[in-house]
Phi, psi and omega in degrees: 000129176287167182219131186249120175271128181225147165273133174236144179266036178186182178259059201298337179234074188287343178302309173315308195281320165306302175300337156305304172305325180296315183290312189278340171298315186296328180282323202256332180097333176251153161269144192286344188225136172318172177276321178303304187306320183278321156324303186289324174296296167312322191260358171055060164295121164331135167088343188269126182228178184219175172218128172233149173237130181230158167245037178099319198248321176198172182286138174233353172180160189204167166224129174263138175246118190239112179277145180289125180285323193272350178224120178289131195038056167232127184230149182257128174227143168242115191235129174240146169227143178301121190304350166275358193232011188280164184058024170243002168104011185286318180299324164291342162296308194298326178293318170314306161320298180303311171305317184300331195249326183270146198223068182185220173250127168253111185264140193227136171282147172225080191275117196083008173044046176302163172306307180299340192273325185299310190296329183292312178304319180300313198294329192247006177081016179279157178232132184282143188222346187200114167248146189243124189254143185248107181260158190222154163211151159296142177232120179293321185172179183302339187286332181288348186234071174297131185227101172274129182261137183224069193284153158310142175309324176286005177231178170198155182263138163217184195259158190284154189236088176314132184080006187244290188258026177288323181291324180293335178274329187290322179301308196295312179296316172310319187287311185297325189237027170316348182231016179265147178286334176245309197283353180283339190264357189299138181254174195293311190304316178293316170312300190300316184308321198275341179296338188259013177277158185287351175268358191273143165218122186297331168313326185259010178255103173262123183247145173264109182239155187300124191299323189261016171198081185308356161269350174260105196275127190248358187169176192189153177228118193243117179260117174277113170238139183242166169230131181232154170275118199243127179293349184250331183256331189094228186277146179214128176276134191236130164254140189237132185276081198297324177179138182228124179215155168226151186295117165334318183294327174266000178294156179087003185261357194067014182299306176318300179303000000 
């Protein structure tokens, strides 16, 4: 079966691309795209492009290219191939098209660090410069996680409120992750996109606020709750520490812990 690889100056088929990502996620156990990339795809963010592979009927592979606004000629790339079309040269063809059209520095994420991704990286001279690890532990219930909370006297904990806390959270997030290449650049639109996700629950989005001013946010712990089908255990609930941040003014006081 022949596959056609085409470069696009936008994302002309966001729903098909999301569906492709979901098929890959189900097969690999890891999503091929970051949350921010999915936000960019769904929102049609300006400047985000793609290289797509089709078999005449549907999308069988794609790479999403995101230019970095604060670093000239630097691009972040994430690539996925349909599980049914792997080992047929689809990823190699997409990567070759990318190499021909991009002039600058390419940063690629390899979610799950699969063997095929390692081979593709070696073929195109990419070297690992940053590793992200996912640490897990089993939890039987709330009683299995004794978490003593010893807050500074001037702070208290409350849940995030949609429509109230967005700007305060964005300010603290930008300050806490000023040197982080992805998290620190989150915008109001990015946050609102996440609020519309099925996994979003403000009850697990905890804010540390000033006791005398509940709108003065000092830090936060954002929890993502997902369900996953396990062949041995059935449906399993996963709680993810999505992001935790503390304003630099509060560093060194134990607030993160």
